Short mmCIF file of C-alpha atoms in Angstrom, two decimals:
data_model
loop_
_atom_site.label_atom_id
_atom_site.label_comp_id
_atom_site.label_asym_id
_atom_site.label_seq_id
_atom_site.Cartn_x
_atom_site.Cartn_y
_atom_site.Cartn_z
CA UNK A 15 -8.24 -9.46 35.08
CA UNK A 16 -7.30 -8.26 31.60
CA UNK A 17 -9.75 -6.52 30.19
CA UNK A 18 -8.07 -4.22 27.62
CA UNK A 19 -5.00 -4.08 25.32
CA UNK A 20 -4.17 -0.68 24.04
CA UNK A 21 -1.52 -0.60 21.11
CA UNK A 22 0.14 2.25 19.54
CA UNK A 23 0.02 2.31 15.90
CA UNK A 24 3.32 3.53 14.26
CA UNK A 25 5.55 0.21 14.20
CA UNK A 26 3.48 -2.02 15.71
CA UNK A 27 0.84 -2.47 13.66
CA UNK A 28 2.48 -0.69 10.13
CA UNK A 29 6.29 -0.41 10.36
CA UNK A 30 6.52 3.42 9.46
CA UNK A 31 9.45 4.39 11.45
CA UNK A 32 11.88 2.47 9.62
CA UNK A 33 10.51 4.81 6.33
CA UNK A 34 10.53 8.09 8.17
CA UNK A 35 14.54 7.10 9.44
CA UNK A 36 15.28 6.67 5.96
CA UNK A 37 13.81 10.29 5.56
CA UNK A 38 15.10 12.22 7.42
CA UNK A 39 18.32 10.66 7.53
CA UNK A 40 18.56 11.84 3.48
CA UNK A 41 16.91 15.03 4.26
CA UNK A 42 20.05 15.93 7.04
CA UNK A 43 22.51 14.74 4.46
CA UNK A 44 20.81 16.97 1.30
CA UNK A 45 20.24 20.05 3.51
CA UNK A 46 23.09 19.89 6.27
CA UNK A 47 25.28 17.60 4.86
CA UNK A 48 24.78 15.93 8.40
CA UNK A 49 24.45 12.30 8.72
CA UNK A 50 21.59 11.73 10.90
CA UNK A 51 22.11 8.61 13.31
CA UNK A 52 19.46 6.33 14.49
CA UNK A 53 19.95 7.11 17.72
CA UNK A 54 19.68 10.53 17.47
CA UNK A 55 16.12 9.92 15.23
CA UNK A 56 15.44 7.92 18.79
CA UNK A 57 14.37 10.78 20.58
CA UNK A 58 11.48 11.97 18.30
CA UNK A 59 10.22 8.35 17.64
CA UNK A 60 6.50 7.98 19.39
CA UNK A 61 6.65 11.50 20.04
CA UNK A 62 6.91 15.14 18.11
CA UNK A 63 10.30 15.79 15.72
CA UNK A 64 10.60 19.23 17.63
CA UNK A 65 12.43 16.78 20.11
CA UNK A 66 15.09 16.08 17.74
CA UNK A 67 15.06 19.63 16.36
CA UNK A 68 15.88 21.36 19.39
CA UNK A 69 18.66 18.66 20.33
CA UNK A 70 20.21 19.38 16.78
CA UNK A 71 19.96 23.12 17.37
CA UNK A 72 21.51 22.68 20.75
CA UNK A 73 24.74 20.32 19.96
CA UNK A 74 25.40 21.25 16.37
CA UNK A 75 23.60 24.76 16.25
CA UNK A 76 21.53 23.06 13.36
CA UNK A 77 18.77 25.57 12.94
CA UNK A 78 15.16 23.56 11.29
CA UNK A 79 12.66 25.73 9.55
CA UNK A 80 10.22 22.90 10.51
CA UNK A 81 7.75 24.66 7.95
CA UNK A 82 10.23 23.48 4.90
CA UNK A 83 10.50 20.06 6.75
CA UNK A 84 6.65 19.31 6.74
CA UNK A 85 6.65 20.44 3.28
CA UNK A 86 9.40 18.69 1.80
CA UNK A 87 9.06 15.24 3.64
CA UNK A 88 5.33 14.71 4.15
CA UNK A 89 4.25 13.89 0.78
CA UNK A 90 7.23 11.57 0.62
CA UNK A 91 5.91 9.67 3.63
CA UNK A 92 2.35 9.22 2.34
CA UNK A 93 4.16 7.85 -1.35
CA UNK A 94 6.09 5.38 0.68
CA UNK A 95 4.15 4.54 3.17
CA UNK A 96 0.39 4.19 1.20
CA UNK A 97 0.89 0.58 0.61
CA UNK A 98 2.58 -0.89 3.71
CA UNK A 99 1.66 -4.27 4.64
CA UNK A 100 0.82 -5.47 8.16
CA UNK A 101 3.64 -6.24 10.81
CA UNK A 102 4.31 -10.03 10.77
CA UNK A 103 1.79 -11.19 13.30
CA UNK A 104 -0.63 -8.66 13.82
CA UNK A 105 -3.69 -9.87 12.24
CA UNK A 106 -3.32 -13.06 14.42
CA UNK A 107 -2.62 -11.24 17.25
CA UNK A 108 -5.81 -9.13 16.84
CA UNK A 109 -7.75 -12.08 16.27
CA UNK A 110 -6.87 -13.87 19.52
CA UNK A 111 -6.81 -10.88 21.67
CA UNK A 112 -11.13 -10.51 20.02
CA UNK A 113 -11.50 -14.39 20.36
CA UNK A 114 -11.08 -13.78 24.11
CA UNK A 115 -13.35 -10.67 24.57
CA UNK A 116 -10.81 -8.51 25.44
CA UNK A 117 -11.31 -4.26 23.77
CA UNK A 118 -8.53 -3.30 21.90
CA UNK A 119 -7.76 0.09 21.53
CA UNK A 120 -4.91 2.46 19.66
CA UNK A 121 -3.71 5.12 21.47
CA UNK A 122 -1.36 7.17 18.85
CA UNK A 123 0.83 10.45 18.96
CA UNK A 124 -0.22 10.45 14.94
CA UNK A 125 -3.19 12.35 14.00
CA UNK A 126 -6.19 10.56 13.29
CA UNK A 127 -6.31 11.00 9.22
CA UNK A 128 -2.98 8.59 9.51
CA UNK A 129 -4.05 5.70 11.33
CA UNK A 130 -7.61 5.44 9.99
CA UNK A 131 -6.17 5.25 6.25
CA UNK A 132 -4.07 2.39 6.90
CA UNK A 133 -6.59 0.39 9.57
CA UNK A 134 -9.65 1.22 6.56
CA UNK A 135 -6.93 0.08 4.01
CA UNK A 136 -5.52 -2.88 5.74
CA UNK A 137 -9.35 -3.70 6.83
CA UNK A 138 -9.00 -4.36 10.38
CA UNK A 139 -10.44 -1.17 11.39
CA UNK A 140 -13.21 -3.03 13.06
CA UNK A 141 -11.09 -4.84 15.72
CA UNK A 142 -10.74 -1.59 17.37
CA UNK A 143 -13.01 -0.52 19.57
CA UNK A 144 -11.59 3.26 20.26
CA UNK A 145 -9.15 5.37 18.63
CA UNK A 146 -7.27 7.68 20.36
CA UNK A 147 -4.91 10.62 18.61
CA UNK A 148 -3.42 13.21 19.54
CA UNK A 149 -6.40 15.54 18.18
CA UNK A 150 -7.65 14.13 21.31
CA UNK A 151 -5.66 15.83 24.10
CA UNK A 152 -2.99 18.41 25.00
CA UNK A 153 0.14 16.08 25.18
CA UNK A 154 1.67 13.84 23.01
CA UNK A 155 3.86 10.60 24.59
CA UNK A 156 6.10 10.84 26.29
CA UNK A 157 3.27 12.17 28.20
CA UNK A 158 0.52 9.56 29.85
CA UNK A 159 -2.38 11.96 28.32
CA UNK A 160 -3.11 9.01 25.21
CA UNK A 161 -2.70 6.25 27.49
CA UNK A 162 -5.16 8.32 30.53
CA UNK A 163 -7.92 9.20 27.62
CA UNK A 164 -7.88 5.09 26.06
CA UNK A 165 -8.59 4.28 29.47
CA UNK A 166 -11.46 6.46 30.40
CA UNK A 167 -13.16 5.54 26.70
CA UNK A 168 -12.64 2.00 27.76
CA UNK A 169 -14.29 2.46 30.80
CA UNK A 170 -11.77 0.08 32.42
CA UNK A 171 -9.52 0.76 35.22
CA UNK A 172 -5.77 0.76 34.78
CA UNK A 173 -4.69 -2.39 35.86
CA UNK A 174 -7.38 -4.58 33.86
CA UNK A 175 -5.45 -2.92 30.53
CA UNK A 176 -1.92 -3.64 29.19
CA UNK A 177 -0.07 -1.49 26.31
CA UNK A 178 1.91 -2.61 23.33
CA UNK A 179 4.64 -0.16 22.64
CA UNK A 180 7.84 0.01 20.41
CA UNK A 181 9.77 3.17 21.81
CA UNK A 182 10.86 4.35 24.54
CA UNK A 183 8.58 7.64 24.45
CA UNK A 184 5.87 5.00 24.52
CA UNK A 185 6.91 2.89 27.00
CA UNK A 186 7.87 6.51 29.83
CA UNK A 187 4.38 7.74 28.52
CA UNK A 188 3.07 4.17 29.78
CA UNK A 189 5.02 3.75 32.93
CA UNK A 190 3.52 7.19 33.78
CA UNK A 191 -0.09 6.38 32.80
CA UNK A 192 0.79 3.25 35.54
CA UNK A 193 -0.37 0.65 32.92
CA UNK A 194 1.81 -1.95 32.16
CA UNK A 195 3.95 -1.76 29.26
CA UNK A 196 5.31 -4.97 26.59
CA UNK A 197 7.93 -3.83 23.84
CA UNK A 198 7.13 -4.36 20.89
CA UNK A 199 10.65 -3.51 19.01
CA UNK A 200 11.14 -3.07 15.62
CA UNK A 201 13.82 -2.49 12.83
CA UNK A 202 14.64 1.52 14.29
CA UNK A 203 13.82 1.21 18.50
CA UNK A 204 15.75 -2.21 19.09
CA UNK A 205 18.35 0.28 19.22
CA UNK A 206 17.21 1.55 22.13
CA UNK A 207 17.21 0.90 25.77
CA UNK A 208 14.57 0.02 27.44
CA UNK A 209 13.59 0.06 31.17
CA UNK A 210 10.75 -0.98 33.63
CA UNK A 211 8.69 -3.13 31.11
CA UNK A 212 6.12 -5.83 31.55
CA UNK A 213 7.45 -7.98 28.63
CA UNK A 214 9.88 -7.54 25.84
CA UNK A 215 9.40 -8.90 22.58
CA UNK A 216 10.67 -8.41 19.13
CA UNK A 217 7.70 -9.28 16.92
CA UNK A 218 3.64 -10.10 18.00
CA UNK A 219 4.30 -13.60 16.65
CA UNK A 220 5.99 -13.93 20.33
CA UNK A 221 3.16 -12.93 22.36
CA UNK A 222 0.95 -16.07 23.63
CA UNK A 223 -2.46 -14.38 24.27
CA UNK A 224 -3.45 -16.87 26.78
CA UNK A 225 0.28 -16.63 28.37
CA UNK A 226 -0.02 -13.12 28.56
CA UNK A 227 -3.50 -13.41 30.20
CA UNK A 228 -2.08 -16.20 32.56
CA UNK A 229 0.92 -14.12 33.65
CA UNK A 230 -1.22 -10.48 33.55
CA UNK A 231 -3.51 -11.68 36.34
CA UNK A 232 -0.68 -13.79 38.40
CA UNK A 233 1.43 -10.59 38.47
CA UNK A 234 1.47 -8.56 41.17
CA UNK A 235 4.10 -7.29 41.11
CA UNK A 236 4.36 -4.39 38.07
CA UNK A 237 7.93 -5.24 36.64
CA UNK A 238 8.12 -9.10 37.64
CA UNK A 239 8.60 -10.19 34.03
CA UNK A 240 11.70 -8.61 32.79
#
């Protein structure tokens, strides 16, 4: 029985990651005169940008004083991203996942100053009933440490609870919490591949709550819907 839907928080619910591509990608070509792909910026997205870094420094000896980064790209995030409307389809689908008693938790590699802004701003903070960031444990995603903390606030066990991810860091981080996983892509991660999924989507407007709660309990098998 689905008791639980835990959602991650940078684009799925706010579409950030299309905003920090775009930074990053100028902040290669100003510094390094290196045009940053989006499937390079892949491997940092749900997780830490030391990922990327230390890729960078490997292939292209591309040496990041990540001190200047912080500096000289966080303030541009919080300009650009202060006013960022919902995804299409997320206040509905918070409203039917609440209509059917079913917690709904975030489970974020952000910390929590982010997410709490934007979920006071956008006023759905009270949908949630935990909030989980990475103040809260050792490991970001990929690692299942987000995913293993939601559950035991929840108080649920792992197969009453289903994620909503858009990356691929999410979805490993899921896979290894053994909770299963629907894609939620957006504008950056349907570039990537993805494997071993519960459900792939490309917005929340295609997500049926009572076809997902149909197919959750019929399933017994952890990757039958592919």
């Amino acid at each position: 029985m689905l008791k639980a839907v835990i959602m991650d928080f940078d684009g799925v619910i706010v579409d950030t990651e299309v905003i920090w591509f775009n930074i990053f990608n100028k902040w290669f070509k100003k510094n390094w005169n290196y045009d940053l792909t989006i499937e390079e910026f892949l491997v940092c997205v749900g997780s830490h940008p030391k990922e990327l870094f230390d890729k960078l420094e490997k292939d292209y000896n591309i040496i990041i004083d990540k001190k200047q980064f912080v500096e000289e790209t966080n303030q541009t995030f919080l300009d650009e991203s202060k006013d960022l409307p919902l995804k299409e389809g997320v206040l509905e689908f918070l409203q039917s996942i609440k209509n059917e008693n079913i917690s709904l938790a975030i489970a974020t590699s952000a910390s929590r100053k982010k997410p709490m802004y934007h979920l006071t701003r956008l006023e759905i903070l009270d949908y949630f009933d935990e909030i989980v960031t990475s103040e809260d444990v050792e490991k970001i995603k990929p690692n299942p440490d987000l995913f293993n903390k939601a559950i035991e606030k929840l108080g649920i066990a792992k197969e009453e609870a289903v994620i909503i991810e858009d990356s691929v860091n999410g979805l490993i981080a899921g896979n290894r919490a053994d909770i299963q996983t629907i894609v939620c892509t957006n504008d950056v991660t349907k570039h990537s591949t993805f494997e071993k999924y519960f459900m792939k989507v490309d917005s929340l407007t295609d997500i049926d709550v009572e076809n997902i709660i149909k197919k959750f309990d019929e399933s017994s098998d952890r990757y039958a819907i592919r």
